[in-house]
Coordinates of C-alpha atoms in Angstrom, one line a residue:
X1 CA 0.0 0.0 0.0
X2 CA 1.5 3.3 -1.1
X3 CA 1.0 6.6 0.7
X4 CA -0.9 9.8 -0.4
X5 CA 1.2 11.9 -2.7
X6 CA 3.5 14.3 -0.9
X7 CA 6.5 16.2 -2.1
X8 CA 9.7 17.1 -0.3
X9 CA 12.8 19.3 -0.8
X10 CA 14.0 16.9 -3.6
X11 CA 10.6 17.1 -5.3
X12 CA 10.1 13.4 -4.8
X13 CA 6.6 11.9 -4.5
X14 CA 6.9 9.8 -1.3
X15 CA 3.5 8.4 -2.1
X16 CA 5.5 5.9 -4.2
X17 CA 6.8 4.3 -1.0
X18 CA 4.8 2.1 1.2
X19 CA 4.6 2.6 5.0
X20 CA 6.7 -0.5 5.4
X21 CA 9.4 1.0 3.2
X22 CA 9.4 4.3 5.0
X23 CA 9.8 2.4 8.3
X24 CA 12.6 0.3 6.9
X25 CA 14.8 3.4 6.5
X26 CA 15.1 3.4 10.3
X27 CA 15.8 -0.4 10.5
X28 CA 19.2 0.0 8.8
X29 CA 21.9 -0.4 11.5
X30 CA 24.7 1.0 9.3
X31 CA 26.8 -2.1 10.1
X32 CA 28.5 -2.0 6.8
X33 CA 28.0 -5.6 5.8
X34 CA 26.4 -4.5 2.5
X35 CA 29.5 -2.5 1.7
X36 CA 31.7 -5.6 1.8
X37 CA 29.5 -7.4 -0.7
X38 CA 28.3 -4.6 -3.0
X39 CA 29.6 -5.2 -6.6
X40 CA 29.2 -1.5 -7.5
X41 CA 31.4 -0.6 -4.5
X42 CA 34.0 -3.0 -5.9
X43 CA 33.9 -1.0 -9.1
X44 CA 33.6 2.5 -7.5
X45 CA 34.8 2.6 -3.9
X46 CA 32.9 5.7 -2.8
X47 CA 30.7 5.4 0.3
X48 CA 27.9 7.1 -1.7
X49 CA 27.2 4.0 -3.8
X50 CA 26.7 1.6 -0.8
X51 CA 23.2 0.6 0.3
X52 CA 23.6 2.1 3.7
X53 CA 24.6 5.5 2.3
X54 CA 21.6 5.5 -0.1
X55 CA 19.3 4.7 2.8
X56 CA 20.8 7.5 4.9
X57 CA 20.5 10.0 2.1
X58 CA 16.9 9.1 1.4
X59 CA 16.0 9.2 5.1
X60 CA 17.6 12.7 5.4
X61 CA 15.8 14.0 2.4
X62 CA 12.5 12.8 3.7
X63 CA 13.0 14.1 7.2
X64 CA 14.3 17.5 6.1
X65 CA 10.8 18.0 4.6
X66 CA 8.9 16.8 7.6
X67 CA 5.9 19.1 8.1
X68 CA 4.9 20.9 11.2
X69 CA 6.9 21.8 14.4
X70 CA 9.4 19.0 14.1
X71 CA 10.4 20.1 10.6
X72 CA 11.9 23.3 12.1
X73 CA 14.6 21.2 13.8
X74 CA 15.6 19.2 10.7
X75 CA 18.6 20.3 8.7
X76 CA 17.6 20.9 5.1
X77 CA 19.2 18.8 2.4
X78 CA 20.7 20.8 -0.4
X79 CA 21.0 20.1 -4.1
X80 CA 24.5 18.5 -3.7
X81 CA 23.2 15.8 -1.4
X82 CA 20.1 15.2 -3.5
X83 CA 22.2 14.9 -6.7
X84 CA 24.6 12.5 -4.9
X85 CA 21.7 10.3 -3.8
X86 CA 20.1 10.2 -7.2
X87 CA 23.3 9.3 -9.0
X88 CA 24.1 6.5 -6.5
X89 CA 20.5 5.3 -6.8
X90 CA 21.0 4.7 -10.5
X91 CA 24.5 3.4 -10.2
X92 CA 23.0 0.4 -8.3
X93 CA 22.5 -2.7 -10.4
X94 CA 19.7 -4.0 -8.1
X95 CA 21.5 -7.3 -7.8
X96 CA 19.8 -8.0 -4.4
X97 CA 23.1 -9.1 -2.8
X98 CA 22.7 -6.5 0.0
X99 CA 19.4 -8.1 1.0
X100 CA 21.0 -11.5 1.6
X101 CA 23.8 -10.2 3.7
X102 CA 21.7 -7.6 5.6
X103 CA 21.2 -8.7 9.3
X104 CA 17.6 -7.4 9.1
X105 CA 17.0 -8.5 5.5
X106 CA 15.9 -5.1 4.2
X107 CA 14.1 -5.3 0.8
X108 CA 16.4 -2.9 -0.9
X109 CA 15.5 -3.7 -4.5
X110 CA 11.8 -2.9 -4.1
X111 CA 12.8 0.3 -2.2
X112 CA 15.2 1.5 -4.9
X113 CA 12.7 0.7 -7.8
X114 CA 9.9 2.6 -6.1
X115 CA 12.2 5.5 -5.3
X116 CA 13.3 5.5 -9.0
X117 CA 9.6 6.0 -9.9
X118 CA 9.6 9.1 -7.7
X119 CA 12.8 10.4 -9.3
X120 CA 11.6 9.8 -12.8
X121 CA 8.3 11.6 -12.1
X122 CA 10.3 14.6 -10.6
X123 CA 12.3 14.9 -13.9
X124 CA 15.6 14.4 -12.1
X125 CA 17.0 11.3 -14.0
X126 CA 20.8 11.5 -13.7
X127 CA 21.3 10.5 -17.4
X128 CA 19.3 11.9 -20.3
X129 CA 19.7 8.6 -22.2
X130 CA 17.6 6.8 -19.6
X131 CA 14.5 8.7 -20.6
X132 CA 15.4 8.3 -24.2
X133 CA 15.8 4.6 -23.7
X134 CA 12.3 4.3 -22.1
X135 CA 10.7 6.3 -24.9
X136 CA 12.3 4.2 -27.6
X137 CA 11.4 1.0 -25.9
X138 CA 7.7 2.0 -25.7
X139 CA 7.8 3.2 -29.3
X140 CA 9.4 0.2 -30.9
X141 CA 8.3 -2.6 -28.5
X142 CA 12.0 -3.6 -28.2
X143 CA 15.3 -2.0 -27.1
X144 CA 17.0 -2.8 -30.3
X145 CA 14.8 -0.4 -32.3
X146 CA 14.1 -3.2 -34.8
X147 CA 10.8 -3.5 -36.7
X148 CA 8.5 -6.0 -34.9
X149 CA 7.9 -7.8 -38.2
X150 CA 11.5 -9.0 -37.9
X151 CA 11.1 -10.5 -34.5
X152 CA 10.8 -14.1 -35.9
X153 CA 13.7 -13.8 -38.4
X154 CA 15.7 -16.2 -36.3
X155 CA 13.5 -19.0 -37.7
X156 CA 14.6 -18.6 -41.3
X157 CA 18.2 -18.1 -40.1
X158 CA 18.1 -21.2 -38.0
X159 CA 16.5 -23.3 -40.7
X160 CA 19.1 -22.2 -43.3
X161 CA 22.0 -23.0 -41.0
X162 CA 20.5 -26.2 -39.7
X163 CA 20.5 -25.1 -36.1
X164 CA 16.7 -25.1 -36.1
X165 CA 15.3 -28.5 -36.9
X166 CA 11.7 -27.7 -37.3
X167 CA 9.7 -24.5 -37.9
X168 CA 7.8 -23.5 -34.8
X169 CA 4.2 -22.5 -35.2
X170 CA 2.6 -19.2 -34.2
X171 CA 0.5 -19.7 -31.1
X172 CA -2.4 -17.8 -32.8
X173 CA -2.5 -20.6 -35.4
X174 CA -2.2 -23.7 -33.3
X175 CA -3.7 -22.5 -30.0
X176 CA -1.1 -24.5 -28.0
X177 CA -1.2 -24.6 -24.2
X178 CA 2.4 -23.6 -23.9
X179 CA 3.9 -20.3 -25.1
X180 CA 7.6 -20.0 -25.7
X181 CA 8.2 -16.3 -24.8
X182 CA 11.6 -15.5 -26.2
X183 CA 12.3 -12.0 -25.2
X184 CA 14.1 -9.3 -27.2
X185 CA 17.7 -10.4 -27.1
X186 CA 16.9 -14.0 -28.1
X187 CA 14.7 -12.7 -30.9
X188 CA 16.9 -9.9 -32.4
X189 CA 20.5 -10.5 -31.4
X190 CA 22.1 -13.0 -33.8
X191 CA 24.6 -14.5 -31.3
X192 CA 21.7 -15.0 -28.7
X193 CA 19.1 -16.3 -31.2
X194 CA 20.6 -19.8 -30.8
X195 CA 18.8 -19.9 -27.5
X196 CA 15.5 -19.5 -29.3
X197 CA 16.4 -22.2 -31.9
X198 CA 17.7 -24.7 -29.3
X199 CA 14.8 -24.1 -27.0
X200 CA 12.4 -24.8 -29.8
X201 CA 14.4 -28.0 -30.8
X202 CA 14.2 -29.3 -27.2
X203 CA 10.5 -28.6 -26.8
X204 CA 9.8 -30.4 -30.1
X205 CA 11.9 -33.3 -29.1
X206 CA 10.0 -33.6 -25.8
X207 CA 6.7 -33.6 -27.6
X208 CA 5.5 -30.3 -26.0
X209 CA 2.7 -28.6 -27.9
X210 CA 3.9 -25.1 -28.0
X211 CA 3.8 -21.9 -30.0
X212 CA 5.5 -18.5 -30.3
X213 CA 4.1 -15.1 -30.8
X214 CA 6.6 -13.9 -33.4
X215 CA 5.8 -10.3 -34.4
X216 CA 3.0 -10.1 -31.9
X217 CA 5.5 -10.6 -29.0
X218 CA 6.2 -7.3 -27.2
X219 CA 9.0 -6.6 -24.8
X220 CA 8.2 -7.5 -21.2
X221 CA 9.1 -3.9 -20.4
X222 CA 10.9 -4.9 -17.3
X223 CA 13.5 -2.2 -17.9
X224 CA 10.8 0.5 -17.5
X225 CA 10.2 -0.8 -14.0
X226 CA 14.0 -0.9 -13.2
X227 CA 14.4 2.7 -14.4
X228 CA 11.3 3.9 -12.8
X229 CA 9.1 4.9 -15.8
X230 CA 5.6 5.4 -14.3
X231 CA 4.1 4.0 -17.5
X232 CA 5.3 0.5 -16.7
X233 CA 2.0 -0.6 -15.1
X234 CA 0.1 0.4 -18.2
X235 CA 2.4 -1.5 -20.5
X236 CA 2.5 -4.5 -18.3
X237 CA -1.3 -4.7 -18.1
X238 CA -1.6 -4.5 -21.9
X239 CA 0.8 -7.4 -22.1
X240 CA -1.1 -9.3 -19.4
X241 CA -4.4 -8.9 -21.3
X242 CA -2.8 -10.1 -24.5
X243 CA -1.3 -13.2 -22.9
X244 CA -4.4 -14.0 -20.9
X245 CA -6.5 -13.9 -24.1
X246 CA -4.3 -16.6 -25.7
X247 CA -5.8 -19.2 -23.4
X248 CA -2.4 -20.6 -22.6
X249 CA -1.7 -22.7 -19.4
X250 CA 2.1 -22.2 -19.4
X251 CA 4.5 -19.6 -20.4
X252 CA 8.2 -20.5 -20.7
X253 CA 11.0 -17.9 -21.1
X254 CA 14.7 -18.4 -21.4
X255 CA 15.5 -14.8 -20.2
X256 CA 16.0 -14.3 -16.5
X257 CA 15.0 -10.6 -16.9
X258 CA 11.7 -11.5 -18.6
X259 CA 11.2 -14.2 -16.0
X260 CA 11.5 -11.7 -13.1
X261 CA 9.2 -9.2 -14.8
X262 CA 6.5 -11.7 -15.8
X263 CA 6.7 -13.8 -12.6
X264 CA 7.3 -11.1 -10.0
X265 CA 6.1 -7.7 -11.3
X266 CA 3.1 -8.6 -13.5
X267 CA 1.1 -10.4 -10.7
X268 CA 1.3 -7.3 -8.5
X269 CA -0.7 -5.4 -11.2
X270 CA -3.1 -8.0 -12.7
X271 CA -4.0 -11.7 -12.4
X272 CA -2.2 -14.1 -14.7
X273 CA -4.2 -17.0 -16.0
X274 CA -1.1 -19.1 -16.6
X275 CA 2.0 -20.4 -14.9
X276 CA 5.3 -18.8 -15.7
X277 CA 8.4 -21.0 -15.9
X278 CA 12.0 -20.2 -16.7
X279 CA 13.4 -22.5 -19.3
X280 CA 15.8 -24.1 -16.8
X281 CA 12.8 -25.0 -14.5
X282 CA 10.8 -26.3 -17.4
X283 CA 13.6 -28.5 -18.8
X284 CA 14.2 -29.8 -15.3
X285 CA 10.5 -30.7 -15.1
X286 CA 10.5 -32.4 -18.5
X287 CA 13.5 -34.4 -17.5
X288 CA 11.9 -35.4 -14.2
X289 CA 8.8 -36.6 -16.2
X290 CA 11.0 -38.6 -18.5
X291 CA 10.1 -36.5 -21.6
X292 CA 13.7 -35.6 -22.3
X293 CA 16.8 -37.8 -21.8
X294 CA 20.5 -37.2 -21.9
X295 CA 22.1 -40.3 -23.5
X296 CA 25.1 -39.0 -25.3
X297 CA 28.2 -38.3 -23.1
X298 CA 29.6 -34.8 -23.1
X299 CA 33.0 -35.1 -21.5
X300 CA 34.3 -32.0 -19.8
X301 CA 33.9 -29.6 -16.9
X302 CA 31.5 -26.7 -16.7
X303 CA 30.9 -23.9 -14.2
X304 CA 27.5 -22.3 -13.7
X305 CA 27.0 -18.6 -12.9
X306 CA 23.8 -17.8 -11.0
X307 CA 22.2 -14.7 -12.6
X308 CA 20.9 -12.3 -10.0
X309 CA 17.4 -12.2 -11.4
X310 CA 17.0 -15.9 -11.5
X311 CA 18.9 -16.7 -8.3
X312 CA 18.7 -14.1 -5.6
X313 CA 15.4 -12.6 -7.0
X314 CA 13.6 -15.9 -7.5
X315 CA 15.5 -18.6 -5.6
X316 CA 16.1 -20.8 -8.7
X317 CA 19.4 -22.5 -8.0
X318 CA 19.0 -26.2 -8.3
X319 CA 17.1 -26.8 -11.6
X320 CA 20.1 -25.7 -13.8
X321 CA 22.5 -27.8 -11.7
X322 CA 20.2 -30.9 -11.9
X323 CA 20.2 -30.6 -15.7
X324 CA 24.0 -30.3 -15.8
X325 CA 24.5 -33.3 -13.5
X326 CA 22.1 -35.4 -15.6
X327 CA 24.3 -35.1 -18.7
X328 CA 26.7 -38.1 -18.8
X329 CA 30.4 -37.1 -18.7
X330 CA 29.8 -33.5 -17.7
X331 CA 31.2 -32.4 -14.4
X332 CA 29.9 -29.3 -12.6
X333 CA 32.6 -27.2 -10.9
X334 CA 31.2 -24.6 -8.7
X335 CA 32.6 -21.0 -8.5
X336 CA 33.8 -19.9 -5.1
X337 CA 30.9 -17.6 -4.9
X338 CA 27.7 -19.3 -6.0
X339 CA 23.9 -19.4 -5.4
X340 CA 22.8 -16.4 -3.3
X341 CA 26.4 -15.1 -3.1
X342 CA 27.0 -15.2 -6.8
X343 CA 28.9 -12.3 -8.3
X344 CA 26.7 -9.8 -10.1
X345 CA 27.6 -9.3 -13.8
X346 CA 25.1 -6.7 -14.9
X347 CA 25.6 -3.0 -14.5
X348 CA 22.7 -0.5 -14.8
X349 CA 22.3 1.2 -18.2
X350 CA 24.5 4.3 -18.2
X351 CA 26.7 3.2 -15.3
X352 CA 30.3 3.5 -16.5
X353 CA 32.6 0.5 -16.3
X354 CA 32.2 -3.2 -16.1
X355 CA 31.9 -5.4 -13.1
X356 CA 34.9 -7.8 -12.7
X357 CA 34.2 -11.3 -13.9
X358 CA 35.0 -14.0 -11.4
X359 CA 37.6 -16.4 -12.8
X360 CA 36.5 -19.9 -13.9
X361 CA 37.3 -22.6 -11.3
X362 CA 40.4 -24.6 -12.0
X363 CA 40.0 -26.9 -14.9
X364 CA 36.6 -25.5 -16.1
X365 CA 36.6 -24.6 -19.7
X366 CA 32.9 -23.6 -20.2
X367 CA 31.0 -20.9 -18.4
X368 CA 27.1 -21.2 -18.4
X369 CA 24.8 -18.3 -17.7
X370 CA 21.0 -17.9 -18.2
X371 CA 20.9 -14.1 -18.7
X372 CA 20.9 -13.2 -22.5
X373 CA 21.8 -9.5 -22.0
X374 CA 25.2 -10.7 -20.8
X375 CA 25.8 -12.6 -24.1
X376 CA 24.5 -9.9 -26.5

């Protein structure tokens, strides 16, 4: 439940924050545990970028605008502090690592995303390209700025190369119970489209009756939510209506970003009439049911990187590992940091630099990850 709209010295609409979130600002003990684990602090060792600093800045901004008698005794926050806070707010990758190491388990990601909505509404985005990105995404239906008619071009490419064994049907033609929701990167990026082709091959091999949307598939618009665009609910509800009207029972996506948006964000806005699976979960289910088997040995060692949006945000750690272990000859070698302590690899759009990649464990030649934007 959000609060009535109120403005403060930063011009932020605190109505975007729930009472619980406002109370959580006082729960931070400033112990510094989040600083030790923050991947952005590893990249930019300023105190400003740490979760505890952002919480203090936000608390000070809100308290400096407290109405009535008590407000007279609060120091006013100036533009310098407000600008520091907003910059650090958008430097954050929302990897959710701080939540898992916080002694009181503060829900920082939800707090930052709601605060970003207030910042976006106030017209104080730290980078002009963020607003341009959102506008372009809504205009084209994808961040690549590609015509939607080309969203299924990966089919012809795969058939020509022999990497796609059978042409998938559009779900509007076959009314299948399972929708393979590919996402923008797996649809438009050539080096990621193999994900679409191999996913279709596996589902066909397993005898799954499925379809794709092709040109009718829109972006999940998760980046609008991450940036704070207040039009995200409208775009999400339009997508939900479209998907519900398909009559599907199951939606499967290979993108961890799409999965978080569809599985975590959409249900807060509207009821979904279908179950959302990540492809790793769905393949694990098909294997458990005996519908797919791994008979051919694949000798070698592989390491698996837990994406933030699939792991810490959704608790999906074991399905990918069960699939790897089920393949004869393949040995899983864990990274030193794995599962809820996995290194973040994704920086926020506009944040300068690149997060350091954790080295492969000794003897591991292959690195597996379920987040397509990291491959594109």
